[in-house]
């Protein structure tokens, strides 16, 4: 911008800064007001007032995690201090931004091209920005690289950078610099991870199970991925609100109510309410599927008759003698035949499912007794939503039992929420939401229903059905409104199955139309858990697999591994039966969680106990052993590691394996950034495994610790071991995985 331009822009600039001040001021005021409101309301209202028993108040991770005390934004400054923060990549990018600024207007994209090197032979980091910049400047890339280096100030941090190949800049961090930073980390509870300069507010919608049936394997993903994001974002200094958007109000309650009224055994219900309700639910579900299957079979049969008629018609077409026309006719026949075959196999599959029910001695007699069960279930749900006293009473009676069941699983998984505002919480707001959408011209009446027509979408999003019923989408819009009013988040993350991606893209588009434009709305989607046969994981009977059973089995197998391992110890077993049991619970639960987290969330993965509990490879079990082995070194050497940390003993890097481990330990902040960048916990698991645990193994093989050459070297190596263990522990903690001192 030239000076004369500068002057011309002055009024605009001052207007803009005034506006930005006003926006900040208003946001601050709104926040303050909403905070005040929150504290003025009675605690029970903060939970879901509809819930009869469990008016759940906020549960914070801070209550349970040891590092919480040291990472609140205030205490961080006083204890560890910002000065100790080190994110090498961020630092390097800052330096590159400064060096690039005289050459281009916008350095942002180029700066992103500074990355860690894939191959250690080319240094620790690599900058590939000279090539694209050379194109812009129309100069040879190596010259541009040299030009960048001329103004790049990294002397304190790196050895003299090298230009390689067509213009790559290779950077190698100085060993002294690494050592200095490591020695700071030795006494830093945050291990050098900075608290966000510009903290954002995140609402995370996770777990969000439909409570009418026991949790199954499909629920593990949202629960553990959401929990790990919650922990990590919070650790990075953001304000994070965990909200379990329970499905506590949907059709499944109509099913349970119907099931209870018609199929429940009173004694069994009193003994084990959830199991009995679930049994009723399964019966209702099977019968509903049966009757809809019958209708579907009818439709398919007609379709098949049409398909076959079309095949016959085509087959009757006589040859014309024209090779091209005959070839086309043959092709048409083949296509019609294959369509008919497809319909045939669909008919077969539907009939197969029908006959399963017909041959089931318990279900068969019920088929004719409940011909209109599908409609009846919908009617029960509708009655509940209209406030029918009986159905509301049953709902109030069933809900606590359902919640207790899932709470028990959450306890075992070590997962907590700040809020549990299920769908029922929003029911009273839905009519108002629809009115609001209509008034602002976003929703319109269409055939008696109320719809939002979204730009670029053929099908509209229905927010109220003809019969007056509201939908899942309506509740989600009300939820967005509530969250925005209540917490003013910068981002709302929905950790939900990929099959709902269409729902979320419509929801987000509607929310934007409604005026929520400045909030990041992200569907953190994930794939399916598969059985060993590569198909969705179900029991032999075709039911989904209960989560409780999976946890029990994982713990049972973990106990076997822990026991064998303990018995194989050179100096004899170390653990009591009770200790083994406790270790097995931690190991089993962790194995299941870690297996989920370590897969790229968008892919499906195969559920395998053997793989998840393997003591070698990228598993929780391996990582937990790695951690415990380090503790074992301290025990064997009679080392009081806490005193050593504060003794002034220093880490010195002499062997290549020490250095290789050291730089990875200092890359912990980078791994966390990578994880939250696109909400992928597997970025952290692979860092912990590929970088930390593996480098540690090589280090431990090459560098004697307790038998080091001299006391300084021994202390230095003990501190490296300690930093490794603490990185593993903190990293695992952020994933929601516990470590154990002795296994
Ligand atoms: N209860 C829903 C289900 O099990 C998931 C809810 C996800 N969260 C949301 N705000 N829609 O399919």
XYZ file of C-alpha atoms and ligand atoms in Angstrom:
755
model
C 0.000 0.000 0.000
C 1.474 3.370 -1.014
C 1.470 6.302 1.463
C -1.223 8.125 -0.487
C -3.378 5.031 -0.393
C -2.745 4.820 3.291
C -4.341 8.196 3.829
C -7.274 7.313 1.645
C -7.924 4.216 3.691
C -7.645 5.949 7.014
C -11.364 6.595 7.645
C -12.187 3.023 6.603
C -9.514 1.630 8.864
C -10.642 3.604 11.860
C -14.233 2.646 11.189
C -13.179 -0.990 11.016
C -11.270 -0.852 14.256
C -14.201 0.875 15.929
C -16.503 -1.904 14.693
C -14.128 -4.606 15.819
C -13.986 -2.969 19.235
C -17.793 -2.877 19.391
C -18.095 -6.532 18.389
C -15.662 -7.483 21.099
C -17.397 -5.328 23.633
C -20.811 -6.764 22.814
C -19.569 -10.355 22.877
C -17.959 -9.696 26.220
C -21.154 -8.178 27.569
C -23.260 -11.068 26.309
C -20.885 -13.563 27.828
C -20.947 -11.798 31.142
C -24.723 -11.710 31.144
C -25.061 -15.344 30.268
C -22.566 -16.264 32.956
C -24.517 -14.274 35.497
C -27.751 -15.899 34.351
C -26.228 -19.315 34.703
C -25.302 -18.727 38.297
C -28.625 -17.166 39.159
C -30.500 -20.265 38.079
C -30.867 -23.135 40.559
C -28.436 -25.980 39.977
C -31.085 -28.504 39.014
C -32.144 -26.397 36.070
C -28.631 -26.582 34.737
C -29.207 -30.298 34.199
C -32.253 -31.514 32.348
C -35.313 -30.474 34.371
C -37.349 -33.200 32.751
C -35.239 -35.858 34.315
C -36.989 -37.241 37.300
C -33.974 -38.280 39.297
C -30.775 -37.471 37.635
C -30.652 -33.710 37.368
C -27.067 -33.930 36.314
C -24.793 -31.089 37.099
C -21.497 -30.419 35.576
C -18.730 -32.913 36.018
C -15.355 -31.660 35.061
C -12.286 -33.492 33.993
C -10.511 -31.107 36.322
C -11.861 -33.090 39.232
C -10.163 -36.235 38.105
C -6.924 -35.416 36.357
C -3.700 -34.614 38.120
C -2.379 -32.084 35.613
C -5.505 -29.991 35.822
C -4.022 -27.980 38.643
C -1.116 -26.910 36.555
C -2.791 -26.021 33.340
C -5.477 -23.579 34.134
C -4.514 -20.496 32.127
C -3.648 -18.596 35.267
C -1.553 -21.190 37.006
C 0.232 -22.067 33.793
C 1.738 -18.643 33.692
C 2.899 -18.792 37.226
C 4.123 -22.374 37.390
C 5.484 -23.395 34.028
C 5.312 -20.061 32.370
C 4.915 -19.280 28.725
C 8.654 -19.010 28.326
C 8.956 -22.734 28.648
C 6.555 -23.437 25.816
C 8.220 -24.857 22.777
C 6.586 -25.817 19.584
C 9.555 -26.113 17.262
C 7.428 -26.034 14.154
C 5.554 -22.925 15.243
C 8.849 -21.256 16.070
C 10.361 -22.142 12.694
C 7.292 -20.959 10.844
C 7.461 -17.658 12.685
C 11.047 -17.228 11.589
C 10.172 -18.104 8.000
C 7.262 -15.671 8.028
C 9.683 -12.923 8.962
C 12.138 -13.958 6.252
C 9.439 -14.214 3.590
C 7.667 -10.970 4.428
C 9.934 -8.752 2.269
C 9.408 -11.100 -0.687
C 5.611 -11.602 -0.782
C 2.440 -9.993 0.547
C 0.878 -13.130 1.913
C 3.240 -15.517 3.635
C 0.585 -17.737 5.222
C 0.493 -20.475 2.624
C 4.252 -20.567 2.117
C 4.861 -20.793 5.819
C 2.683 -23.901 5.970
C 5.245 -25.540 3.709
C 7.701 -25.745 6.570
C 7.179 -29.277 7.859
C 8.927 -32.047 9.654
C 11.204 -34.058 7.362
C 10.042 -37.510 6.475
C 13.616 -38.707 6.296
C 16.048 -37.809 9.075
C 18.917 -37.747 6.549
C 17.511 -34.482 5.254
C 17.423 -32.863 8.651
C 14.653 -32.490 11.185
C 12.510 -30.005 9.286
C 12.207 -29.038 5.689
C 10.935 -25.904 3.958
C 9.597 -26.428 0.466
C 8.381 -22.909 -0.113
C 11.184 -21.746 -2.412
C 9.764 -23.616 -5.427
C 6.272 -22.077 -5.535
C 7.712 -18.705 -4.611
C 10.216 -18.972 -7.469
C 7.318 -19.420 -9.875
C 5.687 -16.280 -8.531
C 8.903 -14.277 -8.708
C 9.986 -15.872 -11.992
C 13.426 -16.711 -10.651
C 15.385 -19.969 -10.308
C 14.195 -21.796 -7.146
C 17.670 -22.315 -5.720
C 18.294 -18.588 -5.975
C 15.036 -17.912 -4.183
C 16.010 -20.430 -1.511
C 19.300 -18.581 -1.091
C 17.427 -15.295 -0.897
C 15.182 -16.678 1.861
C 18.200 -17.978 3.759
C 19.875 -14.605 3.527
C 17.213 -13.100 5.736
C 16.273 -16.192 7.751
C 17.306 -15.810 11.365
C 17.603 -19.264 12.926
C 21.170 -19.235 14.195
C 20.177 -19.834 17.785
C 17.951 -22.753 16.807
C 19.441 -24.535 13.822
C 22.713 -25.544 12.304
C 23.416 -23.625 9.091
C 20.486 -24.530 6.786
C 21.246 -26.339 3.537
C 19.734 -25.990 0.115
C 19.151 -29.327 -1.563
C 17.877 -30.558 -4.933
C 15.630 -28.120 -6.774
C 15.495 -25.726 -3.788
C 14.496 -27.588 -0.623
C 15.732 -25.963 2.546
C 16.839 -28.534 5.093
C 16.979 -27.611 8.742
C 18.669 -29.407 11.556
C 18.001 -28.324 15.120
C 21.102 -27.684 17.221
C 21.777 -30.280 19.868
C 22.407 -27.618 22.547
C 19.058 -26.045 21.815
C 17.350 -29.419 22.152
C 19.110 -30.031 25.448
C 18.138 -26.639 26.849
C 14.478 -27.157 25.975
C 14.483 -30.695 27.314
C 15.925 -29.543 30.595
C 13.132 -27.023 30.881
C 10.577 -29.757 30.194
C 12.047 -31.845 33.023
C 10.375 -29.620 35.590
C 7.426 -28.468 33.507
C 4.146 -30.239 34.267
C 2.862 -29.302 30.802
C 5.952 -30.731 29.105
C 6.431 -27.547 27.146
C 2.943 -27.414 25.690
C 1.731 -23.808 25.510
C -1.723 -22.661 26.511
C -3.612 -21.272 23.503
C -2.961 -17.562 22.966
C -6.409 -17.136 21.565
C -8.616 -19.605 23.436
C -11.778 -20.648 21.630
C -15.005 -22.039 23.014
C -15.909 -25.504 21.774
C -19.120 -27.395 22.378
C -18.600 -31.090 21.782
C -21.670 -33.221 21.187
C -20.521 -36.753 21.859
C -21.761 -40.169 22.892
C -25.368 -38.934 22.492
C -26.743 -42.463 22.632
C -30.328 -43.482 22.285
C -30.981 -44.574 25.824
C -33.838 -46.972 25.405
C -31.542 -49.892 24.728
C -28.255 -50.976 26.227
C -25.142 -49.403 24.723
C -23.627 -51.403 21.934
C -20.353 -51.546 20.070
C -21.371 -48.706 17.735
C -21.502 -46.342 20.695
C -17.893 -46.692 21.619
C -16.641 -44.522 18.783
C -18.487 -41.298 19.488
C -17.919 -41.706 23.205
C -14.158 -42.175 23.163
C -13.332 -39.926 20.211
C -15.419 -37.134 21.726
C -13.864 -37.619 25.138
C -10.319 -37.484 23.783
C -11.060 -34.279 21.862
C -12.610 -32.813 24.974
C -9.544 -33.581 27.058
C -7.038 -32.413 24.489
C -8.721 -29.138 23.548
C -9.141 -28.350 27.205
C -5.525 -29.119 27.903
C -4.554 -26.768 25.090
C -6.295 -24.011 27.030
C -9.623 -23.783 25.235
C -12.989 -23.513 26.906
C -14.680 -26.808 26.190
C -18.239 -27.829 26.950
C -19.053 -31.496 26.716
C -22.713 -32.125 26.014
C -24.250 -35.575 25.797
C -27.216 -35.060 23.500
C -29.055 -38.186 24.608
C -31.715 -39.725 22.433
C -34.212 -39.858 25.296
C -37.367 -38.816 23.498
C -37.583 -40.613 20.169
C -39.637 -43.430 18.648
C -37.673 -45.948 20.634
C -39.591 -44.801 23.707
C -42.833 -45.560 21.890
C -41.373 -49.011 21.330
C -40.421 -49.505 24.936
C -43.780 -48.308 26.170
C -45.554 -50.637 23.777
C -43.213 -53.474 24.708
C -43.743 -52.896 28.394
C -47.522 -52.773 28.053
C -47.766 -55.944 25.993
C -44.768 -58.154 26.602
C -43.139 -57.350 29.934
C -42.840 -59.839 32.702
C -43.444 -57.820 35.853
C -41.136 -59.861 38.085
C -38.309 -59.774 35.564
C -38.838 -56.037 35.135
C -38.485 -55.474 38.857
C -35.326 -57.591 38.970
C -33.559 -56.218 35.927
C -35.538 -53.359 34.424
C -33.148 -52.473 31.630
C -32.806 -56.036 30.389
C -36.534 -56.544 30.498
C -37.238 -53.270 28.708
C -34.603 -54.166 26.142
C -36.207 -57.566 25.650
C -39.553 -55.850 25.045
C -37.831 -53.444 22.692
C -36.333 -56.300 20.687
C -39.691 -58.038 20.437
C -41.410 -54.875 19.251
C -38.611 -54.137 16.828
C -38.782 -57.650 15.361
C -42.549 -57.436 14.918
C -42.447 -53.959 13.403
C -39.746 -55.116 10.988
C -41.815 -58.196 10.216
C -44.912 -56.250 9.268
C -43.061 -53.631 7.283
C -41.152 -56.528 5.678
C -44.452 -58.063 4.579
C -45.457 -54.837 2.882
C -42.047 -54.556 1.337
C -42.298 -58.149 0.062
C -45.597 -57.300 -1.621
C -44.073 -54.335 -3.403
C -41.049 -56.360 -4.424
C -43.180 -59.207 -5.768
C -45.054 -56.806 -8.008
C -41.760 -55.312 -9.087
C -40.446 -58.784 -9.875
C -43.494 -59.602 -11.994
C -42.968 -56.378 -13.935
C -39.270 -57.079 -14.322
C -39.941 -60.577 -15.615
C -42.582 -59.359 -18.043
C -40.100 -56.848 -19.388
C -37.532 -59.609 -19.859
C -40.043 -61.727 -21.768
C -41.039 -58.835 -23.970
C -37.475 -58.098 -24.816
C -36.675 -61.789 -25.395
C -39.552 -61.953 -27.897
C -38.089 -59.202 -30.041
C -37.009 -60.925 -33.252
C -33.572 -60.524 -34.735
C -33.436 -57.809 -37.352
C -30.334 -59.012 -39.099
C -28.765 -55.604 -38.484
C -25.733 -56.505 -36.410
C -25.643 -53.250 -34.512
C -29.353 -53.240 -33.640
C -29.227 -56.904 -32.619
C -26.256 -56.262 -30.416
C -28.122 -53.450 -28.730
C -31.175 -55.642 -28.227
C -29.025 -58.361 -26.672
C -27.507 -55.817 -24.344
C -30.941 -54.528 -23.334
C -32.025 -58.082 -22.594
C -28.999 -58.688 -20.418
C -29.663 -55.511 -18.477
C -33.317 -56.341 -17.927
C -32.367 -59.830 -16.839
C -29.860 -58.535 -14.335
C -32.413 -56.082 -12.923
C -34.865 -58.945 -12.529
C -32.198 -61.071 -10.828
C -31.494 -58.263 -8.423
C -35.150 -57.904 -7.505
C -35.361 -61.666 -7.146
C -32.523 -61.697 -4.641
C -34.085 -58.825 -2.714
C -37.336 -60.769 -2.522
C -35.381 -63.762 -1.293
C -33.650 -61.776 1.397
C -36.868 -60.201 2.674
C -38.627 -63.574 2.681
C -35.691 -65.059 4.545
C -36.046 -62.474 7.286
C -39.791 -63.018 7.443
C -39.391 -66.731 7.819
C -36.915 -66.234 10.665
C -39.678 -64.540 12.627
C -42.276 -67.073 11.502
C -40.057 -69.890 12.737
C -39.302 -68.276 16.049
C -41.499 -70.001 18.631
C -41.724 -66.868 20.795
C -42.395 -64.387 18.022
C -44.579 -66.469 15.701
C -47.746 -66.415 17.817
C -47.451 -62.632 18.236
C -47.480 -61.861 14.527
C -51.240 -61.999 14.140
C -51.955 -60.571 17.573
C -50.165 -57.319 16.697
C -50.925 -56.610 13.062
C -50.793 -52.826 13.411
C -47.839 -52.624 15.716
C -45.910 -50.103 13.598
C -48.720 -47.551 13.762
C -49.370 -48.340 17.415
C -45.759 -47.616 18.318
C -45.892 -44.269 16.545
C -49.112 -43.499 18.375
C -47.442 -44.236 21.737
C -44.606 -41.876 20.878
C -47.044 -39.198 19.738
C -49.010 -39.552 22.983
C -45.826 -39.132 24.974
C -44.958 -35.986 23.048
C -48.439 -34.587 23.554
C -47.998 -34.963 27.291
C -50.246 -37.973 27.888
C -50.095 -38.559 31.630
C -49.697 -42.336 31.493
C -46.979 -42.351 28.913
C -45.158 -39.527 30.615
C -45.314 -41.484 33.872
C -43.855 -44.558 32.195
C -41.163 -42.465 30.529
C -40.232 -40.979 33.917
C -40.138 -44.438 35.371
C -37.986 -45.982 32.637
C -35.503 -43.194 32.134
C -33.542 -43.423 35.397
C -32.982 -47.138 34.895
C -31.773 -46.512 31.354
C -29.493 -43.709 32.503
C -28.066 -45.741 35.319
C -27.151 -48.428 32.856
C -25.285 -46.059 30.581
C -23.736 -44.141 33.462
C -22.221 -47.347 34.644
C -20.544 -47.793 31.272
C -19.350 -44.170 31.305
C -17.815 -44.746 34.726
C -15.956 -47.771 33.449
C -14.789 -45.898 30.391
C -13.780 -42.900 32.504
C -15.853 -40.566 30.346
C -17.634 -37.511 31.755
C -19.777 -34.695 30.434
C -20.460 -31.160 31.552
C -24.066 -31.405 30.473
C -26.469 -34.092 29.516
C -29.159 -32.226 27.694
C -31.021 -34.891 25.797
C -33.627 -34.462 23.100
C -36.407 -34.273 25.702
C -34.890 -31.074 27.057
C -35.681 -29.278 23.815
C -39.214 -30.508 23.316
C -40.898 -27.380 24.656
C -38.835 -25.172 22.396
C -39.637 -26.852 19.105
C -42.908 -25.095 18.297
C -41.217 -21.745 18.839
C -38.305 -22.734 16.606
C -40.654 -23.621 13.764
C -42.568 -20.368 14.220
C -39.336 -18.443 14.203
C -38.150 -20.158 11.028
C -41.458 -19.398 9.360
C -41.456 -15.798 10.455
C -37.994 -15.172 9.187
C -39.031 -16.668 5.874
C -36.665 -19.615 6.069
C -39.341 -22.261 6.452
C -42.527 -22.479 4.432
C -45.707 -24.567 4.507
C -45.632 -27.291 1.950
C -48.438 -29.843 1.697
C -49.325 -29.334 5.322
C -45.754 -29.880 6.480
C -43.272 -27.133 7.305
C -40.060 -27.283 5.302
C -36.805 -25.461 4.929
C -35.730 -25.348 1.291
C -31.973 -25.340 1.130
C -30.085 -23.802 -1.746
C -28.725 -26.466 -4.057
C -30.701 -29.296 -2.439
C -33.559 -31.056 -4.145
C -35.242 -32.438 -1.036
C -36.251 -29.906 1.627
C -35.518 -30.335 5.298
C -38.807 -31.015 7.079
C -39.105 -29.360 10.482
C -42.734 -30.200 11.202
C -44.677 -33.068 9.720
C -48.229 -32.930 8.455
C -49.465 -34.530 11.669
C -47.752 -31.821 13.707
C -44.836 -34.006 14.859
C -41.384 -32.451 15.062
C -38.297 -34.172 13.777
C -34.739 -34.979 14.711
C -33.664 -31.969 12.624
C -36.026 -29.638 14.493
C -34.522 -30.703 17.791
C -31.057 -30.164 16.408
C -31.937 -26.632 15.307
C -33.330 -25.882 18.758
C -30.131 -27.307 20.211
C -27.971 -25.004 18.116
C -30.015 -22.032 19.237
C -29.725 -23.031 22.877
C -25.991 -23.642 22.681
C -25.370 -20.346 20.946
C -27.436 -18.403 23.483
C -26.018 -20.209 26.432
C -22.350 -20.597 25.625
C -21.550 -18.483 22.539
C -19.216 -21.148 21.163
C -16.768 -20.562 18.324
C -17.252 -24.149 17.265
C -19.728 -26.966 17.745
C -18.378 -30.427 17.018
C -20.749 -33.304 16.405
C -19.006 -36.606 16.930
C -21.465 -38.794 15.090
C -21.527 -41.771 12.745
C -20.820 -41.050 9.063
C -24.274 -42.269 8.091
C -25.663 -39.011 9.413
C -23.517 -36.817 7.185
C -26.465 -35.785 5.027
C -28.441 -34.787 8.107
C -25.590 -32.613 9.300
C -24.920 -30.961 5.994
C -28.601 -29.996 5.800
C -28.650 -28.953 9.431
C -25.616 -26.730 9.036
C -27.007 -25.147 5.885
C -30.301 -24.417 7.662
C -28.487 -23.000 10.682
C -26.524 -20.651 8.412
C -29.765 -19.449 6.837
C -31.149 -18.935 10.304
C -28.286 -16.563 11.046
C -25.644 -18.717 12.743
C -22.896 -17.857 10.318
C -19.908 -17.192 12.523
C -19.751 -20.466 14.333
C -17.743 -23.411 13.058
C -20.123 -26.344 12.702
C -18.261 -29.588 12.145
C -19.457 -33.114 11.767
C -16.594 -35.146 13.214
C -17.742 -38.264 11.459
C -16.491 -41.796 11.843
C -16.757 -45.205 10.202
C -18.227 -48.492 11.299
C -16.879 -51.143 13.670
C -16.653 -54.376 11.708
C -16.546 -58.025 12.727
C -13.710 -60.292 11.612
C -15.772 -61.128 8.526
C -15.546 -57.529 7.384
C -19.263 -56.901 7.953
C -20.765 -54.688 10.678
C -20.062 -56.273 14.033
C -23.101 -58.232 15.239
C -23.733 -61.300 17.387
C -24.483 -64.681 15.820
C -28.171 -63.928 16.257
C -27.686 -60.755 14.239
C -28.094 -58.400 17.214
C -25.709 -55.568 17.857
C -23.050 -56.469 20.392
C -23.552 -55.022 23.877
C -20.783 -52.764 25.096
C -20.870 -54.144 28.605
C -20.203 -57.649 27.325
C -17.346 -56.409 25.175
C -15.720 -54.668 28.105
C -16.104 -57.741 30.295
C -14.530 -59.959 27.663
C -11.644 -57.539 27.083
C -10.993 -57.439 30.847
C -11.189 -61.245 31.088
C -8.580 -61.601 28.370
C -6.450 -58.854 29.867
C -6.391 -60.735 33.167
C -4.977 -63.750 31.397
C -2.226 -61.672 29.799
C -1.398 -59.831 33.013
C -1.259 -63.088 34.944
C 1.002 -64.821 32.423
C 3.250 -61.825 32.271
C 3.492 -61.548 36.040
C 4.252 -65.227 36.422
C 7.000 -65.011 33.817
C 8.901 -62.296 35.686
C 12.544 -63.318 36.303
C 12.343 -62.728 40.054
C 8.897 -64.256 40.456
C 5.421 -62.677 40.441
C 5.006 -59.197 41.899
C 1.278 -58.665 41.915
C -1.399 -59.846 44.300
C -4.625 -61.277 42.900
C -6.381 -58.005 43.666
C -3.668 -55.980 41.925
C -3.876 -58.223 38.892
C -7.620 -57.741 38.781
C -7.280 -53.981 38.974
C -4.549 -53.934 36.330
C -6.683 -56.145 34.077
C -9.630 -53.744 34.307
C -7.428 -50.828 33.298
C -5.681 -52.795 30.543
C -8.879 -54.293 29.132
C -10.825 -51.040 28.999
C -7.817 -49.171 27.614
C -7.303 -51.776 24.879
C -10.809 -51.283 23.610
C -10.622 -47.497 23.704
C -7.184 -47.248 22.169
C -8.050 -49.641 19.337
C -10.797 -47.261 18.409
C -8.753 -44.094 18.758
C -5.739 -45.417 16.889
C -7.672 -45.924 13.668
C -8.213 -43.022 11.378
C -11.714 -42.118 12.473
C -13.129 -41.920 8.978
C -12.240 -45.535 8.159
C -14.070 -48.631 9.293
C -12.057 -50.974 11.485
C -12.183 -54.613 12.417
C -12.846 -55.391 16.053
C -10.321 -57.941 17.275
C -9.470 -58.762 20.881
C -6.202 -60.376 19.832
C -5.045 -57.292 17.993
C -6.151 -54.781 20.594
C -4.496 -56.663 23.460
C -1.270 -57.507 21.654
C 1.754 -56.703 23.801
C 3.713 -55.609 20.712
C 2.492 -53.084 18.172
C 0.373 -49.993 18.347
C -1.889 -50.957 21.241
C -2.710 -49.534 24.633
C -1.266 -52.663 26.186
C 2.104 -52.075 24.547
C 2.102 -48.410 25.538
C 1.123 -49.202 29.111
C 3.913 -51.765 29.355
C 6.348 -49.243 27.905
C 5.348 -46.810 30.634
C 5.514 -49.399 33.397
C 8.936 -50.584 32.209
C 10.350 -47.127 32.735
C 8.929 -47.051 36.247
C 10.516 -50.439 36.758
C 13.935 -49.031 35.880
C 13.543 -46.441 38.633
C 12.447 -49.132 41.061
C 15.363 -51.404 40.210
C 17.861 -48.573 40.475
C 16.349 -47.249 43.703
C 15.908 -43.900 41.919
C 13.808 -41.186 43.506
C 12.873 -39.620 40.207
C 11.126 -36.613 41.670
C 14.220 -35.524 43.569
C 16.330 -36.168 40.500
C 14.142 -33.819 38.464
C 14.724 -30.956 40.842
C 18.335 -31.834 41.642
C 19.813 -29.737 38.866
C 20.987 -32.857 37.022
C 20.961 -32.172 33.258
C 20.158 -34.050 30.129
C 23.097 -34.222 27.749
C 22.733 -35.587 24.260
C 25.735 -37.558 23.071
C 24.538 -40.719 21.298
C 22.468 -40.465 18.082
C 19.701 -42.529 19.716
C 19.494 -40.007 22.544
C 19.130 -37.180 20.112
C 16.564 -39.029 18.006
C 14.439 -39.620 21.094
C 14.973 -36.089 22.383
C 13.663 -34.343 19.319
C 10.573 -36.518 19.285
C 9.842 -35.692 22.908
C 10.019 -32.020 21.993
C 7.531 -32.619 19.192
C 4.712 -33.427 21.599
C 3.073 -29.993 21.086
C 3.188 -30.530 17.332
C 1.424 -33.863 17.696
C -1.329 -32.288 19.770
C -1.792 -29.510 17.230
C -1.996 -32.060 14.463
C -4.626 -33.968 16.398
C -6.921 -31.009 16.951
C -6.375 -29.571 13.490
C -8.907 -31.942 12.018
C -9.994 -33.709 15.166
C -8.113 -36.970 14.649
C -6.973 -38.758 17.802
C -4.984 -41.234 15.696
C -2.488 -38.422 15.074
C -1.647 -38.604 18.748
C -1.621 -42.401 19.023
C 0.735 -42.675 16.076
C 3.006 -40.030 17.540
C 3.140 -41.879 20.851
C 3.790 -45.192 19.178
C 5.837 -44.469 16.050
C 7.853 -41.618 17.450
C 8.069 -41.876 21.197
C 7.781 -45.564 22.086
C 9.808 -46.750 19.099
C 12.596 -44.197 19.512
C 12.676 -45.069 23.174
C 13.174 -48.753 22.348
C 16.164 -47.968 20.137
C 17.568 -45.657 22.784
C 17.126 -48.257 25.511
C 18.806 -50.925 23.406
C 21.851 -48.788 22.649
C 22.281 -46.711 25.779
C 22.708 -48.397 29.158
C 20.843 -46.414 31.801
C 21.468 -47.889 35.242
C 24.843 -49.147 34.014
C 25.859 -45.922 32.319
C 29.570 -44.942 32.171
C 29.367 -42.310 34.884
C 26.878 -40.725 37.301
C 26.203 -37.698 35.040
C 25.392 -39.909 32.107
C 23.225 -42.096 34.296
C 21.279 -39.094 35.560
C 20.920 -37.676 32.059
C 19.564 -40.960 30.755
C 17.258 -41.427 33.733
C 15.805 -38.003 32.993
C 15.314 -38.943 29.346
C 13.516 -42.106 30.485
C 11.407 -40.005 32.789
C 10.470 -37.517 30.075
C 9.537 -40.412 27.817
C 7.308 -41.906 30.487
C 5.683 -38.572 31.248
C 5.050 -37.894 27.568
C 3.454 -41.306 27.208
C 1.434 -40.784 30.345
C 0.187 -37.320 29.469
C -0.463 -38.290 25.856
C -2.431 -41.342 26.943
C -4.260 -39.306 29.540
C -5.397 -36.899 26.840
C -6.731 -39.891 24.961
C -8.525 -41.033 28.102
C -6.188 -43.989 28.641
C -4.875 -44.767 32.114
C -1.348 -45.838 32.878
C -0.237 -48.116 35.701
C 3.010 -48.015 37.599
C 3.414 -51.755 37.883
C 2.062 -54.375 35.506
N -28.932 -40.017 19.263
C -28.465 -39.970 17.926
C -28.241 -41.372 17.393
O -27.959 -42.263 18.157
C -27.165 -39.207 17.794
C -27.245 -37.772 18.191
C -26.086 -36.976 17.700
N -26.147 -35.623 18.076
C -26.983 -34.709 17.516
N -26.984 -33.495 17.974
N -27.743 -35.032 16.505
O -28.317 -41.580 16.206
